Amino acid sequence: ETFKVMERRLMRAIINPAMIATFLFGGLMLANFDADVWSEGWLHAKLTFVVLMAGMHGMLSRWRRDFEADTNQRPAKFYRIMNEVPTVLMIGIVIFVVVKPF
């Protein structure tokens, strides 16, 4: 039960505000881009990864609610693997912005 409280607080106090700030400041940054940047492939790849990250956020939120309601049906190994997905997405996002491979 303590773990459930910790997860809920983490989601509400850190993860959700961070996602809102990311979309807010990212949107402001996109609004200041020149028109020619929108045709570059790295930006499209980055935005795809950002959308995937938002989808992952939604799935993690759902799984947390399932865990809180004691309706979890997945093994611990599944969550250990899925825990790495946001890290891989974030690495990809940073690489696309810094390296601009295409």
Coordinates of C-alpha atoms in Angstrom, one line a residue:
E1 CA 0.0 0.0 0.0
T2 CA 2.9 2.4 0.7
F3 CA 4.2 1.7 -2.8
K4 CA 0.8 2.7 -4.3
V5 CA 0.9 6.0 -2.4
M6 CA 4.5 6.6 -3.6
E7 CA 3.5 5.9 -7.2
R8 CA 0.5 8.2 -7.1
R9 CA 2.5 11.0 -5.6
L10 CA 5.3 10.6 -8.1
M11 CA 2.8 10.7 -11.0
R12 CA 1.0 13.8 -9.7
A13 CA 3.9 15.8 -8.3
I14 CA 6.6 15.1 -10.8
I15 CA 5.7 13.2 -13.9
N16 CA 2.5 15.0 -14.9
P17 CA 3.9 18.6 -14.3
A18 CA 7.0 17.6 -16.2
M19 CA 5.0 16.4 -19.2
I20 CA 2.9 19.6 -19.1
A21 CA 6.0 21.8 -19.0
T22 CA 7.6 19.8 -21.8
F23 CA 4.6 20.3 -24.1
L24 CA 4.3 24.0 -23.1
F25 CA 8.0 24.9 -23.7
G26 CA 8.3 22.6 -26.6
G27 CA 5.3 24.2 -28.3
L28 CA 6.8 27.6 -27.7
M29 CA 10.0 26.5 -29.2
L30 CA 8.2 25.0 -32.2
A31 CA 6.3 28.3 -32.7
N32 CA 9.6 30.2 -33.0
F33 CA 11.1 27.9 -35.7
D34 CA 11.6 29.2 -39.2
A35 CA 9.4 27.6 -41.9
D36 CA 12.4 25.8 -43.4
V37 CA 13.1 23.8 -40.2
W38 CA 9.7 22.1 -40.6
S39 CA 10.9 20.3 -43.7
E40 CA 13.9 18.7 -41.9
G41 CA 13.7 15.0 -41.1
W42 CA 15.3 15.1 -37.7
L43 CA 12.4 17.3 -36.4
H44 CA 9.8 14.9 -37.7
A45 CA 11.7 12.0 -36.1
K46 CA 12.0 13.8 -32.8
L47 CA 8.3 14.8 -32.8
T48 CA 7.4 11.1 -33.5
F49 CA 9.4 10.0 -30.5
V50 CA 7.8 12.8 -28.4
V51 CA 4.3 11.4 -29.4
L52 CA 5.5 7.9 -28.5
M53 CA 6.7 9.2 -25.1
A54 CA 3.3 10.8 -24.5
G55 CA 1.6 7.5 -25.4
M56 CA 4.0 5.7 -23.0
H57 CA 3.0 8.2 -20.3
G58 CA -0.6 7.3 -20.9
M59 CA 0.1 3.6 -20.7
L60 CA 2.1 4.0 -17.5
S61 CA -0.7 6.0 -16.0
R62 CA -3.2 3.3 -16.8
W63 CA -0.9 0.5 -15.4
R64 CA -0.5 2.5 -12.2
R65 CA -4.3 2.8 -11.8
D66 CA -4.6 -1.0 -12.5
F67 CA -1.9 -1.6 -9.8
E68 CA -3.7 0.7 -7.4
A69 CA -7.0 -1.2 -7.9
D70 CA -5.2 -4.6 -7.5
T71 CA -6.2 -5.6 -11.1
N72 CA -2.7 -5.9 -12.4
Q73 CA -2.4 -8.9 -14.8
R74 CA 1.2 -8.5 -15.9
P75 CA 4.4 -10.1 -14.5
A76 CA 7.1 -8.0 -13.0
K77 CA 9.4 -8.8 -15.9
F78 CA 7.0 -7.0 -18.2
Y79 CA 7.3 -3.8 -16.1
R80 CA 11.1 -4.1 -15.9
I81 CA 11.3 -4.1 -19.7
M82 CA 8.7 -1.4 -20.2
N83 CA 10.5 0.8 -17.7
E84 CA 13.4 1.1 -20.2
V85 CA 11.2 2.3 -23.1
P86 CA 11.1 6.0 -21.9
T87 CA 14.8 6.0 -21.5
V88 CA 15.4 4.7 -25.0
L89 CA 12.9 7.3 -26.4
M90 CA 14.6 10.1 -24.5
I91 CA 18.0 9.1 -25.8
G92 CA 16.6 9.1 -29.3
I93 CA 15.0 12.5 -28.8
V94 CA 18.3 14.0 -27.6
I95 CA 20.3 12.4 -30.4
F96 CA 17.9 13.7 -33.1
V97 CA 18.2 17.3 -31.7
V98 CA 21.9 17.3 -31.1
V99 CA 23.3 15.3 -34.0
K100 CA 20.5 16.1 -36.6
P101 CA 21.3 13.0 -38.6
F102 CA 19.0 13.9 -41.5

